[in-house]
Short mmCIF file of C-alpha atoms and ligand atoms in Angstrom, two decimals:
data_model
loop_
_atom_site.label_atom_id
_atom_site.label_comp_id
_atom_site.label_asym_id
_atom_site.label_seq_id
_atom_site.Cartn_x
_atom_site.Cartn_y
_atom_site.Cartn_z
CA MET A 1 48.80 27.28 1.18
CA SER A 2 47.80 23.63 1.31
CA ALA A 3 50.45 21.11 0.36
CA ILE A 4 50.58 19.66 -3.14
CA ALA A 5 51.87 16.13 -2.80
CA SER A 6 51.82 12.75 -4.48
CA SER A 7 51.14 11.04 -1.18
CA LYS A 8 49.51 12.01 2.07
CA ALA A 9 48.98 10.74 5.62
CA VAL A 10 45.35 9.72 5.77
CA THR A 11 43.30 9.01 8.89
CA VAL A 12 39.99 7.25 8.46
CA THR A 13 37.57 5.49 10.74
CA VAL A 14 36.24 2.32 9.16
CA ASN A 15 33.44 0.53 10.97
CA GLY A 16 34.45 2.31 14.16
CA VAL A 17 38.17 1.48 13.98
CA GLU A 18 40.65 4.26 13.29
CA TYR A 19 43.45 3.70 10.78
CA GLU A 20 46.31 5.96 9.81
CA ARG A 21 48.30 5.25 6.66
CA GLU A 22 50.49 7.06 4.15
CA VAL A 23 48.58 6.82 0.86
CA GLU A 24 49.51 7.64 -2.71
CA ALA A 25 47.18 10.25 -4.23
CA ARG A 26 46.52 7.99 -7.21
CA LYS A 27 45.09 5.18 -5.08
CA LEU A 28 41.32 4.66 -5.26
CA LEU A 29 39.42 4.32 -1.99
CA ILE A 30 38.35 0.76 -2.86
CA HIS A 31 42.00 -0.36 -3.22
CA PHE A 32 42.98 1.39 -0.01
CA VAL A 33 40.24 -0.36 1.95
CA ARG A 34 40.80 -3.78 0.35
CA ASP A 35 44.58 -3.86 -0.01
CA ASP A 36 45.93 -1.56 2.71
CA LEU A 37 43.30 -2.15 5.41
CA ASP A 38 42.64 -5.76 4.39
CA LEU A 39 38.87 -5.29 4.47
CA THR A 40 37.98 -7.32 1.39
CA GLY A 41 34.22 -7.40 1.82
CA SER A 42 33.69 -4.56 -0.65
CA HIS A 43 34.18 -5.78 -4.21
CA ILE A 44 35.42 -4.39 -7.51
CA GLY A 45 33.11 -5.36 -10.34
CA CYS A 46 33.48 -2.89 -13.16
CA ASP A 47 35.94 -0.23 -11.99
CA THR A 48 33.95 2.30 -14.04
CA GLY A 49 31.28 3.46 -11.59
CA ASN A 50 28.57 1.32 -13.15
CA CYS A 51 28.08 -1.80 -11.02
CA GLY A 52 27.98 -0.60 -7.41
CA ALA A 53 29.81 -3.63 -5.97
CA CYS A 54 32.24 -1.19 -4.32
CA SER A 55 29.50 0.85 -2.59
CA MET A 56 30.35 2.16 0.88
CA ILE A 57 28.81 4.74 3.17
CA VAL A 58 31.24 7.64 3.63
CA ASP A 59 30.24 10.27 6.19
CA GLY A 60 26.66 9.10 5.95
CA GLN A 61 26.52 9.14 2.14
CA LEU A 62 26.37 6.16 -0.17
CA VAL A 63 29.20 6.34 -2.74
CA LYS A 64 30.99 4.11 -5.21
CA SER A 65 34.46 3.78 -3.76
CA CYS A 66 36.07 3.12 -7.16
CA MET A 67 35.16 6.72 -8.06
CA LEU A 68 36.84 8.38 -5.08
CA LEU A 69 40.52 8.76 -4.18
CA ALA A 70 41.59 7.44 -0.81
CA VAL A 71 43.17 10.81 0.03
CA GLN A 72 39.74 12.40 -0.41
CA ALA A 73 38.46 10.29 2.46
CA ASP A 74 40.95 11.75 4.96
CA GLY A 75 39.08 12.41 8.20
CA ALA A 76 36.02 10.48 7.06
CA SER A 77 33.97 7.89 8.83
CA ILE A 78 33.44 4.93 6.51
CA GLU A 79 31.01 2.03 6.75
CA THR A 80 31.55 -1.16 4.76
CA VAL A 81 29.71 -4.47 4.70
CA GLU A 82 31.98 -5.83 7.45
CA GLY A 83 30.50 -3.29 9.85
CA LEU A 84 26.89 -4.38 9.46
CA ALA A 85 26.77 -7.48 11.67
CA GLU A 86 27.47 -6.93 15.35
CA ASP A 87 29.15 -9.70 17.36
CA GLY A 88 28.36 -12.15 14.59
CA GLU A 89 24.68 -11.25 14.69
CA LEU A 90 23.32 -10.43 11.22
CA THR A 91 21.28 -7.28 10.74
CA ALA A 92 17.61 -7.75 9.88
CA LEU A 93 18.48 -6.87 6.29
CA GLN A 94 21.29 -9.43 6.07
CA GLN A 95 19.03 -12.10 7.57
CA SER A 96 16.34 -11.16 5.09
CA PHE A 97 18.80 -11.58 2.18
CA SER A 98 19.50 -15.08 3.48
CA ASP A 99 15.82 -15.91 4.03
CA HIS A 100 14.83 -14.69 0.55
CA HIS A 101 17.74 -16.31 -1.26
CA ALA A 102 18.76 -12.82 -2.37
CA LEU A 103 22.31 -13.90 -3.20
CA GLN A 104 23.54 -16.40 -5.72
CA CYS A 105 27.29 -15.96 -6.35
CA GLY A 106 27.26 -13.17 -3.77
CA TYR A 107 29.54 -10.84 -5.69
CA CYS A 108 27.10 -7.92 -5.77
CA THR A 109 25.83 -8.56 -2.24
CA PRO A 110 28.12 -6.22 -0.24
CA GLY A 111 27.13 -3.31 -2.48
CA MET A 112 23.45 -4.26 -2.47
CA LEU A 113 23.49 -4.42 1.33
CA MET A 114 25.11 -1.01 1.64
CA SER A 115 22.66 0.60 -0.81
CA ALA A 116 19.68 -0.98 0.95
CA THR A 117 21.09 -0.02 4.36
CA ALA A 118 21.42 3.60 3.21
CA LEU A 119 17.84 3.54 1.95
CA LEU A 120 16.29 2.04 5.09
CA ARG A 121 18.14 4.49 7.31
CA THR A 122 16.46 7.52 5.76
CA ASN A 123 13.28 5.77 4.67
CA PRO A 124 12.34 2.82 6.90
CA ASN A 125 9.13 2.10 4.95
CA PRO A 126 10.01 2.55 1.29
CA THR A 127 7.53 2.01 -1.53
CA ASP A 128 8.29 -0.53 -4.27
CA GLU A 129 9.37 2.31 -6.56
CA GLN A 130 11.66 3.76 -3.91
CA ILE A 131 13.34 0.39 -3.35
CA LYS A 132 13.96 -0.02 -7.08
CA LYS A 133 15.30 3.52 -7.38
CA ALA A 134 17.59 3.00 -4.39
CA LEU A 135 19.13 -0.12 -5.97
CA GLN A 136 19.45 1.46 -9.44
CA GLY A 137 23.21 1.81 -9.07
CA ASN A 138 23.82 -1.84 -8.18
CA ILE A 139 24.08 -4.51 -10.85
CA CYS A 140 23.60 -8.19 -10.09
CA ARG A 141 25.32 -10.25 -12.77
CA CYS A 142 23.37 -13.32 -11.61
CA THR A 143 20.27 -11.18 -12.25
CA GLY A 144 18.65 -12.13 -8.97
CA TYR A 145 16.96 -8.75 -8.71
CA TRP A 146 13.55 -10.00 -7.72
CA ASN A 147 14.72 -11.80 -4.59
CA ILE A 148 16.90 -8.85 -3.64
CA PHE A 149 13.90 -6.56 -3.99
CA GLU A 150 11.75 -8.93 -1.91
CA ALA A 151 14.41 -9.11 0.80
CA VAL A 152 14.55 -5.34 1.14
CA LYS A 153 10.77 -5.04 0.98
CA ALA A 154 10.32 -7.59 3.79
CA VAL A 155 12.52 -5.53 6.12
CA GLY A 156 10.89 -2.28 5.09
CA SER A 157 7.34 -3.21 5.80
CA MET B 1 42.76 0.37 -11.41
CA LEU B 2 45.93 2.19 -10.53
CA LEU B 3 45.90 5.72 -11.91
CA ARG B 4 48.98 7.35 -13.38
CA GLU B 5 51.02 9.18 -10.70
CA VAL B 6 49.31 12.40 -9.77
CA GLU B 7 49.72 15.10 -7.18
CA TYR B 8 46.85 16.18 -5.01
CA ALA B 9 45.87 19.40 -3.31
CA ARG B 10 42.84 20.22 -1.24
CA PRO B 11 42.74 24.03 -1.16
CA ALA B 12 40.91 25.79 1.66
CA SER B 13 39.72 28.74 -0.42
CA VAL B 14 38.69 29.54 -3.99
CA ALA B 15 41.63 31.98 -4.21
CA GLU B 16 44.04 29.20 -3.28
CA ALA B 17 42.48 26.83 -5.82
CA LEU B 18 42.84 29.46 -8.55
CA ALA B 19 46.46 30.07 -7.59
CA ILE B 20 47.31 26.37 -7.89
CA LEU B 21 45.48 26.10 -11.22
CA LYS B 22 47.43 29.08 -12.54
CA GLN B 23 50.83 27.87 -11.33
CA HIS B 24 50.56 24.36 -12.74
CA ASP B 25 49.82 23.84 -16.43
CA GLY B 26 48.80 20.26 -15.83
CA ALA B 27 46.46 21.02 -12.93
CA ARG B 28 42.80 20.12 -13.15
CA ALA B 29 39.82 20.70 -10.90
CA LEU B 30 38.35 17.62 -9.22
CA ALA B 31 34.64 18.02 -8.44
CA GLY B 32 32.49 14.90 -7.95
CA GLY B 33 35.01 12.80 -9.86
CA GLN B 34 32.17 10.82 -11.46
CA THR B 35 33.56 11.60 -14.90
CA LEU B 36 37.14 12.68 -14.24
CA ILE B 37 38.23 9.58 -12.27
CA ASN B 38 36.93 7.40 -15.09
CA VAL B 39 38.72 9.31 -17.84
CA MET B 40 41.90 9.15 -15.74
CA LYS B 41 41.51 5.38 -15.46
CA ALA B 42 41.17 5.22 -19.24
CA ARG B 43 44.24 7.51 -19.53
CA VAL B 44 42.15 9.85 -21.68
CA ALA B 45 43.06 12.58 -19.20
CA SER B 46 46.32 12.56 -17.24
CA PRO B 47 46.43 15.64 -15.05
CA ASP B 48 49.63 16.26 -13.09
CA VAL B 49 47.85 17.90 -10.17
CA LEU B 50 44.30 17.34 -8.98
CA VAL B 51 42.81 20.36 -7.27
CA ASP B 52 40.06 18.92 -5.09
CA LEU B 53 37.20 21.43 -4.77
CA ASN B 54 35.34 19.38 -2.17
CA GLY B 55 36.63 21.44 0.76
CA LEU B 56 35.26 24.69 -0.67
CA ASP B 57 31.98 25.44 1.09
CA ASP B 58 31.78 28.75 -0.82
CA LEU B 59 31.00 26.73 -3.94
CA LYS B 60 28.23 24.63 -2.39
CA GLY B 61 25.53 27.17 -1.57
CA ILE B 62 22.05 27.27 -3.08
CA GLU B 63 20.40 30.66 -2.64
CA LEU B 64 17.08 32.15 -3.67
CA GLY B 65 17.04 35.93 -4.22
CA SER B 66 14.01 38.10 -3.41
CA ASP B 67 13.31 38.44 -7.17
CA GLY B 68 13.27 34.66 -7.58
CA THR B 69 16.77 34.42 -9.03
CA LEU B 70 18.39 31.17 -8.03
CA THR B 71 22.13 30.97 -7.47
CA ILE B 72 23.65 27.50 -7.32
CA GLY B 73 27.28 26.91 -6.40
CA ALA B 74 29.24 24.80 -8.87
CA MET B 75 29.93 22.17 -6.19
CA ALA B 76 26.26 21.57 -5.31
CA THR B 77 25.58 17.88 -5.94
CA TYR B 78 22.50 16.50 -7.67
CA THR B 79 21.38 15.24 -4.24
CA ASP B 80 21.86 18.73 -2.77
CA ILE B 81 19.80 20.31 -5.55
CA ALA B 82 17.02 17.71 -5.38
CA GLY B 83 16.77 18.21 -1.61
CA SER B 84 17.00 21.99 -1.54
CA ALA B 85 13.91 24.02 -0.61
CA GLU B 86 15.41 27.04 -2.45
CA ALA B 87 15.99 25.07 -5.66
CA ARG B 88 12.32 24.11 -5.67
CA ALA B 89 11.65 27.64 -6.91
CA ARG B 90 12.60 26.17 -10.31
CA PRO B 91 11.20 22.64 -9.83
CA ILE B 92 12.54 21.19 -13.09
CA LEU B 93 16.11 21.34 -11.75
CA GLY B 94 15.55 18.92 -8.87
CA GLU B 95 13.29 16.73 -10.98
CA VAL B 96 15.92 16.23 -13.67
CA CYS B 97 18.72 15.78 -11.11
CA LEU B 98 16.76 12.88 -9.61
CA THR B 99 16.85 11.05 -12.94
CA ILE B 100 20.63 11.19 -13.37
CA ALA B 101 22.17 7.72 -12.98
CA ASP B 102 21.76 6.45 -9.41
CA VAL B 103 21.96 7.39 -5.73
CA GLN B 104 25.74 6.99 -5.55
CA VAL B 105 26.44 9.14 -8.61
CA ARG B 106 23.91 11.75 -7.43
CA ASN B 107 25.58 11.95 -4.03
CA ARG B 108 28.92 12.92 -5.61
CA GLY B 109 28.21 14.41 -9.06
CA THR B 110 27.97 18.20 -9.17
CA ILE B 111 26.12 20.68 -11.36
CA GLY B 112 29.47 22.34 -12.13
CA GLY B 113 31.12 19.08 -13.15
CA ASN B 114 28.14 18.16 -15.28
CA VAL B 115 28.35 21.31 -17.38
CA CYS B 116 32.16 21.55 -17.38
CA SER B 117 32.50 18.00 -18.70
CA ASN B 118 29.89 18.83 -21.40
CA ASP B 119 29.42 15.25 -22.43
CA PRO B 120 26.81 15.64 -25.21
CA THR B 121 24.64 12.98 -23.52
CA ASN B 122 24.59 14.76 -20.14
CA HIS B 123 21.26 15.95 -18.78
CA LEU B 124 22.12 19.41 -17.54
CA PRO B 125 23.69 21.27 -20.51
CA PRO B 126 20.42 21.42 -22.52
CA LEU B 127 18.38 22.11 -19.38
CA LEU B 128 20.55 25.05 -18.37
CA CYS B 129 20.41 26.45 -21.91
CA ALA B 130 16.61 26.24 -21.89
CA VAL B 131 16.19 27.99 -18.54
CA GLY B 132 18.65 30.70 -19.57
CA ALA B 133 21.30 30.11 -16.91
CA GLU B 134 24.38 32.31 -16.59
CA MET B 135 27.71 30.84 -15.59
CA THR B 136 30.18 32.74 -13.44
CA ILE B 137 33.81 31.93 -14.23
CA ALA B 138 36.62 33.04 -11.95
CA SER B 139 40.38 33.29 -12.42
CA GLU B 140 43.15 35.13 -10.61
CA ASP B 141 42.42 38.08 -12.93
CA GLY B 142 38.79 38.38 -11.85
CA GLU B 143 35.32 37.16 -12.67
CA ARG B 144 33.21 37.04 -15.83
CA THR B 145 29.78 35.72 -16.66
CA VAL B 146 28.85 33.72 -19.75
CA ALA B 147 25.33 32.85 -20.89
CA ALA B 148 24.65 29.11 -21.09
CA ALA B 149 24.10 29.36 -24.84
CA GLU B 150 27.70 30.59 -25.23
CA PHE B 151 29.20 28.42 -22.49
CA PHE B 152 29.27 25.10 -24.36
CA LEU B 153 31.90 25.11 -27.11
CA GLY B 154 32.43 21.48 -28.09
CA VAL B 155 32.54 17.92 -26.81
CA TYR B 156 34.21 18.16 -23.36
CA LEU B 157 34.99 21.80 -24.17
CA THR B 158 33.49 24.88 -22.51
CA ALA B 159 34.19 28.56 -21.92
CA VAL B 160 36.12 27.61 -18.77
CA GLY B 161 39.77 27.96 -19.82
CA PRO B 162 43.08 27.02 -18.21
CA GLY B 163 43.53 28.61 -14.79
CA GLU B 164 39.78 29.19 -14.45
CA LEU B 165 36.99 27.75 -12.34
CA LEU B 166 33.26 27.75 -12.75
CA THR B 167 32.07 29.10 -9.41
CA LYS B 168 28.30 29.42 -9.70
CA LEU B 169 25.28 29.29 -11.95
CA THR B 170 22.56 31.93 -11.88
CA ILE B 171 19.09 30.97 -13.00
CA PRO B 172 16.32 33.53 -13.50
CA ALA B 173 12.86 33.09 -11.96
CA GLY B 174 10.38 30.94 -13.84
CA LYS B 175 8.33 27.79 -13.44
CA HIS B 176 7.08 26.77 -16.85
CA ASP B 177 9.75 24.26 -17.77
CA GLY B 178 9.80 20.76 -19.21
CA PHE B 179 12.27 18.00 -19.89
CA ALA B 180 11.91 14.81 -21.89
CA ALA B 181 14.43 12.10 -22.74
CA VAL B 182 14.72 8.66 -24.23
CA THR B 183 17.25 6.82 -22.11
CA LEU B 184 19.02 3.47 -21.95
CA GLY B 185 16.84 1.96 -19.22
CA ALA B 186 15.32 3.85 -16.29
CA ASP B 187 17.51 6.81 -15.27
CA GLY B 188 20.05 5.74 -17.89
CA THR B 189 22.23 7.61 -20.35
CA CYS B 190 20.27 9.77 -22.78
CA ILE B 191 19.94 8.69 -26.41
CA ALA B 192 18.24 12.02 -27.05
CA ASN B 193 16.80 14.68 -24.79
CA ALA B 194 15.07 18.04 -24.92
CA ALA B 195 14.48 20.79 -22.38
CA ALA B 196 11.91 23.54 -22.79
CA SER B 197 11.21 26.77 -20.99
CA LEU B 198 8.14 28.91 -21.56
CA ASN B 199 8.68 31.98 -19.47
CA GLY B 200 7.85 34.73 -21.89
CA SER B 201 8.83 33.19 -25.22
CA LEU B 202 9.50 29.48 -25.69
CA ARG B 203 13.06 28.21 -25.77
CA VAL B 204 13.84 24.55 -26.49
CA ALA B 205 17.33 23.03 -26.15
CA LEU B 206 18.09 19.70 -27.78
CA GLY B 207 20.75 17.35 -26.37
CA CYS B 208 22.65 14.38 -27.85
CA VAL B 209 22.24 15.69 -31.41
CA ASP B 210 25.43 17.75 -31.70
CA ALA B 211 28.60 18.58 -29.76
CA VAL B 212 26.70 21.28 -27.87
CA PRO B 213 23.00 21.75 -27.05
CA ILE B 214 21.05 23.13 -30.03
CA VAL B 215 18.71 25.94 -29.01
CA VAL B 216 15.60 26.67 -31.05
CA GLN B 217 12.86 29.22 -30.44
CA PRO B 218 9.50 28.00 -31.72
CA ALA B 219 6.86 30.65 -32.40
CA SER B 220 4.56 28.95 -29.86
CA ALA B 221 4.24 25.80 -27.77
CA ALA B 222 1.78 24.35 -30.28
CA GLU B 223 2.95 20.99 -31.59
CA ASP B 224 3.24 22.13 -35.22
CA ALA B 225 5.28 25.18 -34.27
CA VAL B 226 7.70 23.11 -32.17
CA ARG B 227 8.12 20.48 -34.91
CA GLU B 228 8.74 23.17 -37.49
CA ALA B 229 11.38 24.85 -35.33
CA VAL B 230 13.25 21.56 -34.76
CA ARG B 231 13.13 20.76 -38.50
CA GLY B 232 14.45 24.22 -39.23
CA ALA B 233 17.54 23.52 -37.12
CA GLY B 234 18.90 21.15 -39.81
CA LEU B 235 20.12 18.61 -37.28
CA MET B 236 22.86 16.18 -38.32
CA PRO B 237 23.30 14.01 -35.22
CA PRO B 238 25.80 11.16 -35.06
CA SER B 239 24.79 7.52 -35.44
CA ASP B 240 25.89 4.99 -32.85
CA VAL B 241 24.89 1.55 -31.54
CA HIS B 242 21.87 3.03 -29.79
CA ALA B 243 20.33 5.09 -32.57
CA SER B 244 20.91 6.04 -36.19
CA SER B 245 21.19 9.68 -37.12
CA GLU B 246 17.72 9.59 -38.71
CA TYR B 247 16.17 8.08 -35.58
CA ARG B 248 17.82 10.73 -33.39
CA ILE B 249 16.33 13.46 -35.58
CA HIS B 250 12.93 11.82 -35.12
CA LEU B 251 13.45 11.59 -31.34
CA ALA B 252 14.59 15.22 -31.10
CA GLU B 253 11.34 16.35 -32.65
CA VAL B 254 9.13 14.13 -30.50
CA LEU B 255 10.99 15.01 -27.29
CA ALA B 256 10.87 18.73 -28.08
CA VAL B 257 7.09 18.47 -28.39
CA ARG B 258 6.83 16.59 -25.08
CA ALA B 259 9.10 19.01 -23.23
CA ALA B 260 7.23 22.03 -24.62
CA ARG B 261 3.89 20.50 -23.66
CA GLN B 262 5.11 19.88 -20.10
CA ALA B 263 6.36 23.47 -19.89
CA ALA B 264 3.05 24.85 -21.13
CA GLU B 265 0.93 22.68 -18.85
CA ARG B 266 2.91 23.27 -15.66
CA SER B 267 1.09 25.70 -13.42
C1 LIG C 1 27.57 5.24 -13.92
C2 LIG C 1 27.45 6.68 -14.33
C3 LIG C 1 26.35 7.10 -15.05
C4 LIG C 1 26.20 8.44 -15.41
N1 LIG C 1 25.08 8.82 -16.11
C5 LIG C 1 24.87 10.14 -16.39
C6 LIG C 1 23.69 10.58 -17.05
O1 LIG C 1 22.82 9.80 -17.45
N2 LIG C 1 23.54 11.92 -17.27
C7 LIG C 1 24.46 12.84 -16.87
O2 LIG C 1 24.24 14.03 -17.06
N3 LIG C 1 25.60 12.44 -16.25
C8 LIG C 1 25.83 11.12 -16.02
N4 LIG C 1 26.99 10.73 -15.40
C9 LIG C 1 28.07 11.71 -15.20
C10 LIG C 1 27.90 12.41 -13.88
O3 LIG C 1 26.74 13.20 -13.92
C11 LIG C 1 29.11 13.27 -13.55
O4 LIG C 1 28.96 13.55 -12.18
C12 LIG C 1 29.27 14.58 -14.28
O5 LIG C 1 29.33 14.40 -15.65
C13 LIG C 1 30.55 15.27 -13.86
O6 LIG C 1 30.39 15.89 -12.63
P1 LIG C 1 31.43 15.70 -11.47
O7 LIG C 1 31.06 16.65 -10.40
O8 LIG C 1 31.53 14.29 -11.11
O9 LIG C 1 32.77 16.27 -12.15
P2 LIG C 1 34.24 15.68 -12.29
O10 LIG C 1 34.21 14.32 -12.85
O11 LIG C 1 34.99 15.90 -11.03
O12 LIG C 1 34.81 16.72 -13.36
C14 LIG C 1 34.44 16.67 -14.72
C15 LIG C 1 35.26 17.72 -15.50
O13 LIG C 1 34.82 19.03 -15.19
C16 LIG C 1 35.87 19.81 -14.64
N5 LIG C 1 35.27 20.60 -13.56
C17 LIG C 1 34.43 20.15 -12.60
N6 LIG C 1 34.00 21.16 -11.82
C18 LIG C 1 34.60 22.28 -12.29
C19 LIG C 1 34.55 23.66 -11.90
N7 LIG C 1 33.79 24.09 -10.88
N8 LIG C 1 35.29 24.55 -12.61
C20 LIG C 1 36.04 24.13 -13.67
N9 LIG C 1 36.13 22.86 -14.07
C21 LIG C 1 35.42 21.94 -13.39
C22 LIG C 1 36.91 18.82 -14.15
O14 LIG C 1 38.20 19.37 -14.17
C23 LIG C 1 36.75 17.70 -15.17
O15 LIG C 1 37.46 17.98 -16.34
C24 LIG C 1 27.19 9.39 -15.04
C25 LIG C 1 28.30 8.97 -14.29
C26 LIG C 1 28.45 7.64 -13.95
C27 LIG C 1 29.64 7.20 -13.16
S1 LIG C 2 33.55 -1.35 -9.06
FE1 LIG C 2 32.85 0.59 -8.42
S2 LIG C 2 30.97 0.77 -9.44
FE2 LIG C 2 31.72 -1.13 -10.21
S1 LIG C 3 24.42 -12.65 -6.71
FE1 LIG C 3 25.89 -12.93 -8.29
S2 LIG C 3 26.17 -10.88 -8.94
FE2 LIG C 3 24.47 -10.70 -7.68
#
């Protein structure tokens, strides 16, 4: 019989670093990563699963981390925006966001980058439609969608 | 947001999940969480124990029988269904799954959660009524099957009772299906939708017009026959900020015609 408990020891690997923490079952993954692991790159926009600012890649799958409990991620390998650049070197996608002025206030950017990263991994040459569909779950309150689209397209082609 | 205190279990078998659900009155199944976590945030639901079904591989299979019958585990996600070669035997399923919300929601949301939440604006309840799906419901006392048309009982209410789990959905062979919706933006929430299946006789299921999908059986897929059948249903849909009741009745008729046409034209 598996244990029924209000908190649990959770081990996760985030951007290649392993963490072990005791976590309350009621804690959302986004709060665990931001507050307990102090990785504040991922943002909370809506807290209702609508905006995508909290998007992370968990075991290879893009998810909204405000819609997942931290205890559900036990054993998982998680990628957040902090893991994209290596040794301070931006990824081609990040550089393209900069070149295309694809961020204004920057609040949506971590989620946009994770969604676009997930897309380009499985589909390195997406069509315009595929790019739009891949970013469907990410809202930009500054409404800079066109430049974001152009930035992704430039890396894809 | 911080949820109310809750206990968590991740059972390793369906039997264990059923045992926990039976022992704890306040226990609730957690599937994709794409509805449940939100209603917990809003304190609309406050389960005492969450029984996470994500470890149960038995509930994730998608199988195609030699007679064309498709069996889909309740925990198959929309992404799983859209990517499954077996599920392509009934192409409408993957096509509709790919129009639900966005990549992130599709990666987590499950067919079982979609029907068990029975939000009247959800995509899959009318679709599964149209294709004539059967739901298998398990409890510690055994298993029973319920036809889709009898599965949906009210808003957020289905034939799955306390201590029970939906384990799988069985969908008969057939290809001539259609689905049409008017949504809030691309891949958005449905204002009205209709699913049609023309395998033998025509069956059309209308969503967003009542607490449960409304099934009508037009005499043929001809436009007049479909319109007449929808009118005969005496729809009294709710009005909200997106559409008045009258406009929803109009949409139901138009969408039923489109879905039926797609079903008839699909080879
Ligand atoms: C931004 C956003 C947009 C969305 N837009 C749409 C849309 O346009 N169309 C649409 O159809 N859906 C939409 N959804 C809802 C989404 O499809 C949900 O995934 C779905 O409604 C519930 O499935 P789930 O697997 O997430 O279930 P959960 O949220 O985990 O569970 C929902 C309910 O079903 C019960 N349950 C789940 N599985 C079982 C089971 N096997 N046996 C018994 N009970 C079970 C749970 O206890 C709970 O009460 C949207 C969600 C979000 C966040
Ligand atoms: S904060 Fe998670 S989707 Fe908006
Ligand atoms: S850049 Fe401000 S929200 Fe997108």
